[in-house]
Coordinates of C-alpha atoms in Angstrom, one line a residue:
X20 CA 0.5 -70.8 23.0
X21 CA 1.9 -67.5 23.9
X22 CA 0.1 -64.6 25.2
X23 CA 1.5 -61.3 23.6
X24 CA 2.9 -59.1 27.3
X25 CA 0.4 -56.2 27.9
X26 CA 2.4 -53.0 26.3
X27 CA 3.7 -50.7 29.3
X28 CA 3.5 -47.1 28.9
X29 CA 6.8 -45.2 29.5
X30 CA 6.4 -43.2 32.9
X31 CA 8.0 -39.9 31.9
X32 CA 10.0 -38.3 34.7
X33 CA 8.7 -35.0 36.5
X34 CA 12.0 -33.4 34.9
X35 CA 11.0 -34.2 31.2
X36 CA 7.3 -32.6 31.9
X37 CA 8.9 -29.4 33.4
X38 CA 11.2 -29.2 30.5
X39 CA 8.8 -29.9 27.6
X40 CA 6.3 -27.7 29.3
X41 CA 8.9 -24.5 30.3
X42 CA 9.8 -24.9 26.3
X43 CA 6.8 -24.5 24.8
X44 CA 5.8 -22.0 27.3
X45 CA 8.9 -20.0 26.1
X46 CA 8.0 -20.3 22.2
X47 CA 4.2 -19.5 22.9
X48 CA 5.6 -16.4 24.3
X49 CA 7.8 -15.2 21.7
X50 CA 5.1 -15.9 19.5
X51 CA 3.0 -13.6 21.8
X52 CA 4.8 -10.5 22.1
X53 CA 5.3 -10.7 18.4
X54 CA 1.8 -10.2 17.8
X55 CA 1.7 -7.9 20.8
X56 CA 3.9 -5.9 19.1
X57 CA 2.5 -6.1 15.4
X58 CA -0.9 -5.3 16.9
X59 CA 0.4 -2.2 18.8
X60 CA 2.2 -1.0 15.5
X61 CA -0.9 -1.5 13.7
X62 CA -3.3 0.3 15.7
X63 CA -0.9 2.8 16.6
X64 CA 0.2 3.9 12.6
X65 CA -3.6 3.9 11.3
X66 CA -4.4 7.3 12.4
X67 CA -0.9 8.2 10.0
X68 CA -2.4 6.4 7.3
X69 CA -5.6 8.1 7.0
X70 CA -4.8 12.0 7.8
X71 CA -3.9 14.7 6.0
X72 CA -0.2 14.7 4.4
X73 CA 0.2 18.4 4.9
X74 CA -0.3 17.7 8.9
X75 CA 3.3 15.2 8.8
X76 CA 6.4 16.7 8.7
X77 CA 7.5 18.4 5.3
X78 CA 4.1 18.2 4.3
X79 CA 4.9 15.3 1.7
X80 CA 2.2 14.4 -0.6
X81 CA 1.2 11.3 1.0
X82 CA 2.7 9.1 3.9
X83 CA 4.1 7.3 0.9
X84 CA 6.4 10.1 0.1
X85 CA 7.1 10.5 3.4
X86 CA 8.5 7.1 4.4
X87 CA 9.7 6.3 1.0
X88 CA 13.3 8.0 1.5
X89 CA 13.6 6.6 5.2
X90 CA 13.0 3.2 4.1
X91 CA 15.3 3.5 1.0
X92 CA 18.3 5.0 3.5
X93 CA 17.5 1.8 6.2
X94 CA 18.2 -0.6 3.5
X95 CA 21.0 1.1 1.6
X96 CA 22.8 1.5 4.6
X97 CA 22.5 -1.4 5.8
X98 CA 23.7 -3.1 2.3
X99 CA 26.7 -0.9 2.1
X100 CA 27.3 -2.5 5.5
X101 CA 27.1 -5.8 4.8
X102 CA 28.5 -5.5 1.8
X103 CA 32.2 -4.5 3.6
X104 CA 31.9 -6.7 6.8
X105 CA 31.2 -10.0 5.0
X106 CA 34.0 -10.6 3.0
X107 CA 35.8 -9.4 6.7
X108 CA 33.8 -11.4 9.0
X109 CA 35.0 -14.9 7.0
X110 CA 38.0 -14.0 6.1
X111 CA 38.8 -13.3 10.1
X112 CA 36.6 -16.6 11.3
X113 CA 38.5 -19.1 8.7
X114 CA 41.6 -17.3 9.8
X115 CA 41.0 -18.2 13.3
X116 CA 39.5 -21.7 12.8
X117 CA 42.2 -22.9 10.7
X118 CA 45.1 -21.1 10.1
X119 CA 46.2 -19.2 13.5
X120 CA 48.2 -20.7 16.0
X121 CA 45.9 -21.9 18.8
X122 CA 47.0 -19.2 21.3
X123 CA 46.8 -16.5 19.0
X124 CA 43.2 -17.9 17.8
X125 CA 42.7 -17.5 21.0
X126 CA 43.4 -14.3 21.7
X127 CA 41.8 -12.9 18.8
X128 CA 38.7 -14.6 19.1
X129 CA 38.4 -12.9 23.0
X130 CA 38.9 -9.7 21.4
X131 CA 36.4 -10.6 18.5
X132 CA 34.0 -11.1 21.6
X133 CA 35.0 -8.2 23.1
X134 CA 34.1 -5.9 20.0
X135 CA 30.5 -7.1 19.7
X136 CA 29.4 -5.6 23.5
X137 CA 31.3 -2.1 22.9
X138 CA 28.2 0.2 22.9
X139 CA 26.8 1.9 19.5
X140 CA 27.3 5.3 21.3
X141 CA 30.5 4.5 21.7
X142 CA 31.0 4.1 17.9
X143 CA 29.4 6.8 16.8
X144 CA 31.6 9.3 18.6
X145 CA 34.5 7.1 17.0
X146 CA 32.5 8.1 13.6
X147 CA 32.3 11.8 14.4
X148 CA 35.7 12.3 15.7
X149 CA 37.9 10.2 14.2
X150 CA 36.7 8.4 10.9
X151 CA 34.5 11.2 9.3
X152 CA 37.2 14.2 9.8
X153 CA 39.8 11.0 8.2
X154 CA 37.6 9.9 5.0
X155 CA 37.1 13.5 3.8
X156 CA 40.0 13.7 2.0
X157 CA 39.1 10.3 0.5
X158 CA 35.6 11.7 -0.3
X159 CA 37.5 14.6 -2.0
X160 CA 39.7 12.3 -4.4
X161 CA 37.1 9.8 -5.4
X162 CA 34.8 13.0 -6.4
X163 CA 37.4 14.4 -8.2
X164 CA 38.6 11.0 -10.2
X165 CA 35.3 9.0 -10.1
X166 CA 33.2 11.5 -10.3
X167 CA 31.7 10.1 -13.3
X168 CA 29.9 7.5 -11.5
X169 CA 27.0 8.1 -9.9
X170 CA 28.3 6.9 -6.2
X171 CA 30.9 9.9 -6.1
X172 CA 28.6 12.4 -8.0
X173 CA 29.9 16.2 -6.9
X174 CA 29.8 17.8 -5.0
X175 CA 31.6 16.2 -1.8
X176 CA 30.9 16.5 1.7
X177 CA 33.2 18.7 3.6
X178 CA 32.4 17.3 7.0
X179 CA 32.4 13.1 6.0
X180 CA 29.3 12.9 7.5
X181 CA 27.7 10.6 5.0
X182 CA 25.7 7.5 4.5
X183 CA 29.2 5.7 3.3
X184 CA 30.5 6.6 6.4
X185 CA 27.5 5.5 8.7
X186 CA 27.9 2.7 6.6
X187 CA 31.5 2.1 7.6
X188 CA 30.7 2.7 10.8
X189 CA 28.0 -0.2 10.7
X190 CA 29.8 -2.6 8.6
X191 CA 32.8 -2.2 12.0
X192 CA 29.8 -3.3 14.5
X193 CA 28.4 -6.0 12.8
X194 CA 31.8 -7.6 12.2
X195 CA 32.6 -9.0 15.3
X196 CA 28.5 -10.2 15.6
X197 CA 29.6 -12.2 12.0
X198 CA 32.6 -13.5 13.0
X199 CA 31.9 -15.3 15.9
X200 CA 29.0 -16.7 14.5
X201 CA 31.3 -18.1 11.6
X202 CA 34.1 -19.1 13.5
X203 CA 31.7 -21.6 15.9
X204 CA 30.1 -23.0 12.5
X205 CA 33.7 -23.6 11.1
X206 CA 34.4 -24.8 14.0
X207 CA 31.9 -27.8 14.1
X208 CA 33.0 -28.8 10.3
X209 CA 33.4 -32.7 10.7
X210 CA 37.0 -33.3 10.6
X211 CA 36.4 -36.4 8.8
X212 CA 35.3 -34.6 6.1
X213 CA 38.5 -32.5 6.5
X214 CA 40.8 -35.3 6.4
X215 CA 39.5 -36.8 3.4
X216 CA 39.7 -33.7 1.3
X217 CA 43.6 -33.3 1.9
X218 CA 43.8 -36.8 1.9
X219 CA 42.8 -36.4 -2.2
X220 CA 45.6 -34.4 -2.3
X221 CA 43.9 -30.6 -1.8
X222 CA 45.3 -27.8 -0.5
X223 CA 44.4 -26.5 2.9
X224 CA 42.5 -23.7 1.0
X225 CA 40.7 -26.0 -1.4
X226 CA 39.9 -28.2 1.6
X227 CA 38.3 -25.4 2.6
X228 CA 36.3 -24.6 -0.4
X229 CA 35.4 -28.3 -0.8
X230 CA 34.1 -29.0 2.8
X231 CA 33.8 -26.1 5.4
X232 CA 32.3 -23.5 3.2
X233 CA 29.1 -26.2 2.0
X234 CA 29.2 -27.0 5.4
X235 CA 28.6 -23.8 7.3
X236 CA 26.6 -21.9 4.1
X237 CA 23.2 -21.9 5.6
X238 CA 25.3 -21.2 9.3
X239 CA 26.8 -17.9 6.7
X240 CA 23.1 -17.0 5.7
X241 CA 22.4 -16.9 9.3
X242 CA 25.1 -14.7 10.6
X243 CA 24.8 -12.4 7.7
X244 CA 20.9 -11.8 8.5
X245 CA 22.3 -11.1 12.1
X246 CA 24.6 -8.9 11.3
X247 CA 22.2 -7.0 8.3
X248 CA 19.3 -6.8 11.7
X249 CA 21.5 -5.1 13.5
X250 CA 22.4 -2.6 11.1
X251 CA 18.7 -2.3 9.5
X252 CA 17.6 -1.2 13.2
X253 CA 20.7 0.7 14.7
X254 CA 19.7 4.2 15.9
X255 CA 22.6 6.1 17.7
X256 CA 25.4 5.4 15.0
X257 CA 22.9 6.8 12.5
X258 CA 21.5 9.7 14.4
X259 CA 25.2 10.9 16.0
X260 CA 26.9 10.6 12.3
X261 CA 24.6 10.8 9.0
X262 CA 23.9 14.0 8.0
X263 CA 20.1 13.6 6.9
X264 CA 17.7 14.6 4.5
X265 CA 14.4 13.6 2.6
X266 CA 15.6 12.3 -0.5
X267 CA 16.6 9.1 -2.1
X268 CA 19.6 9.4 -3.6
X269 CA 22.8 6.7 -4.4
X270 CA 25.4 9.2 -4.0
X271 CA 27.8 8.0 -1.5
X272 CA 30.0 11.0 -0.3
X273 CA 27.2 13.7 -1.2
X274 CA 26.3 16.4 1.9
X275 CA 22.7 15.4 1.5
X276 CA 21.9 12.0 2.5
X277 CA 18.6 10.0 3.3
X278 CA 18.4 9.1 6.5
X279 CA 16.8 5.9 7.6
X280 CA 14.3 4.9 9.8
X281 CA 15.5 4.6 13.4
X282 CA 17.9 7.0 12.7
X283 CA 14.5 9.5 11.8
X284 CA 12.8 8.3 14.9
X285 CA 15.6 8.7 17.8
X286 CA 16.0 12.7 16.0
X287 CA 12.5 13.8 15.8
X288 CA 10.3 11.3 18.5
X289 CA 10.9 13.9 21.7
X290 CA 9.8 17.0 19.9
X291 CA 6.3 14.5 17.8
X292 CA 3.2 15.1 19.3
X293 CA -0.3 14.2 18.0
X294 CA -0.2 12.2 14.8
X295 CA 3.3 13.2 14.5
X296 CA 3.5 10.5 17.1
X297 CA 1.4 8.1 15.1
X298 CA 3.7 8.6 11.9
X299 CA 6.7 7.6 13.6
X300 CA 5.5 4.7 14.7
X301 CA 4.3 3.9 11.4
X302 CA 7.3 4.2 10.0
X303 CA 8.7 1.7 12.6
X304 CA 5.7 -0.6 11.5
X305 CA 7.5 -0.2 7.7
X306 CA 11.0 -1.3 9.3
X307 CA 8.9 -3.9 11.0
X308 CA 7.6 -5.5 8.0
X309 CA 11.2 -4.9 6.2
X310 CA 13.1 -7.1 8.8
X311 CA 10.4 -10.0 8.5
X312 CA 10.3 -10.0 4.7
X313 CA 14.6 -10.2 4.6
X314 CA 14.4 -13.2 7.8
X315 CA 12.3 -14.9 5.5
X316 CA 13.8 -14.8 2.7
X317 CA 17.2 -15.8 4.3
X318 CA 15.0 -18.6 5.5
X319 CA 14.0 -20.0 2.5
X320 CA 17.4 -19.9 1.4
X321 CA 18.0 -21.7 4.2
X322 CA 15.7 -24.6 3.9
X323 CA 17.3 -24.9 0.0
X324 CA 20.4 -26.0 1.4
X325 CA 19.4 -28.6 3.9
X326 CA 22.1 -30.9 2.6
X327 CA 24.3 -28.6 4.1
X328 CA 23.3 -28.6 7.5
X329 CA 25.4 -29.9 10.8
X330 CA 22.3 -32.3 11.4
X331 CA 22.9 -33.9 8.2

């Protein structure tokens, strides 16, 4: 008759409890200051909430009214942005991961790198100087031919200062974020996968329809919301270039455009005071809850392609 060993408990190794406790200590922090900083937002926009509208600037008829054309501009920009780098950002990641030549792959992808740390001052002086004074003509022909839509409504802008230019402007700093993202998840597409795709006889593009594309789609959804956070909360690009006003309006290349949120912020915070202060930060409590409710929708699309993902 045997007698069953007595079961040892694994020791764990002073490393692994340093580890496992310096982790959680970093995620209980995040989760910290993010209430930290939804609590401050809270308290600090209530007094905007409750006080007279004719005491905020403009006098709008409620807070509503007031925030309603900031928030509309933060999200239309940012669209119109995303909306021109995406198609960009892939088409330069799938032509690095698998068509260049490795040293010019290379070389791009260093210079991809090198695009994302130029600072947004720097392109908004690139927007003022050089691409609004450029796109006016353009403005002036798509008014005149397309006027009949209602992106080109007339009348033009004569100085290009517009929300399709900020949105330009945008769309060329969130490229390079994008790209690299894409290019890494390419990048980790099993080449097994690969190989058996043009081994069925496809083409290197349908090889890449077939197998990189479902592979990196949730690592695309990720990028993207990158890239769209970046533009919903970039200040200097918006304040330097938009021309602004209160309105909401889809007119692309109009002299009277909304502005958005940061943008309205970074212009009017040194000269607030009093509630004025309070309904600025409200309004950064609105572009608060607007990043949140677009991470988590990209997460839920997310999680509905799990079959996708590099872990599976």
């Amino acid at each position: 008759m045997t007698t069953a060993a007595p079961s040892v408990r694994a020791k764990q190794r002073p490393a692994d409890r340093i580890f496992a406790t310096s982790t959680v200590v970093a995620g209980s922090l995040i989760l910290a200051a993010l209430a930290a900083v939804a609590v401050f937002l809270v308290a600090q926009s209530i007094p905007a909430l409750v006080v007279d509208p004719a005491e905020l600037k403009g006098s709008p008829s409620s807070f509503w009214a007031y925030v309603g054309p900031l928030a509309f501009g933060t999200v239309w920009a940012a669209f119109l942005a995303l909306l021109m780098a995406l198609p960009i950002s892939l088409g330069i990641a799938l032509f690095i991961s698998h068509y260049a030549p490795r040293r010019i792959a290379q070389g791009l992808g260093y210079i991809i790198d090198l695009l994302a740390a130029v600072p947004s001052v720097v392109f908004g002086l690139w927007g003022i100087k050089v691409l609004a004074p450029v796109v006016t003509p353009l403005y002036a022909w798509l008014t005149e031919n397309l006027g009949w839509l209602p992106f080109f409504t007339p009348p033009v802008s004569g100085t290009g200062r517009t929300i399709l230019t900020v949105a330009i402007v945008l769309a060329v700093m969130i490229i390079p974020i994008i790209t690299a993202l894409c290019r890494e998840i390419f990048l980790q597409t099993p080449v097994l996968h690969q190989e058996a795709a043009l081994a069925l006889g496809a083409t290197r593009w349908e090889m890449i329809q077939m197998a990189v594309i479902p592979f990196g789609r949730p690592g695309i959804i990720s990028a993207s919301m990158l890239g769209l956070g970046r533009a919903l909360g970039e200040t200097m690009v918006v304040a330097m270039v938009l021309s602004p006003a209160a309105l909401i309006t889809f007119v692309l290349t109009g002299s009277q455009n909304p502005s958005t949120i940061a943008g309205n912020i970074a212009l009017n915070f040194p000269e607030a005071h009093g509630v004025g202060v309070n309904a600025l930060i409200a309004t950064g409590l609105i572009l608060f809850i607007i990043t949140l409710v677009i991470n988590s929708i990209a997460r839920l699309v997310i999680n509905r392609r799990k079959a996708f993902s590099g872990a599976n």
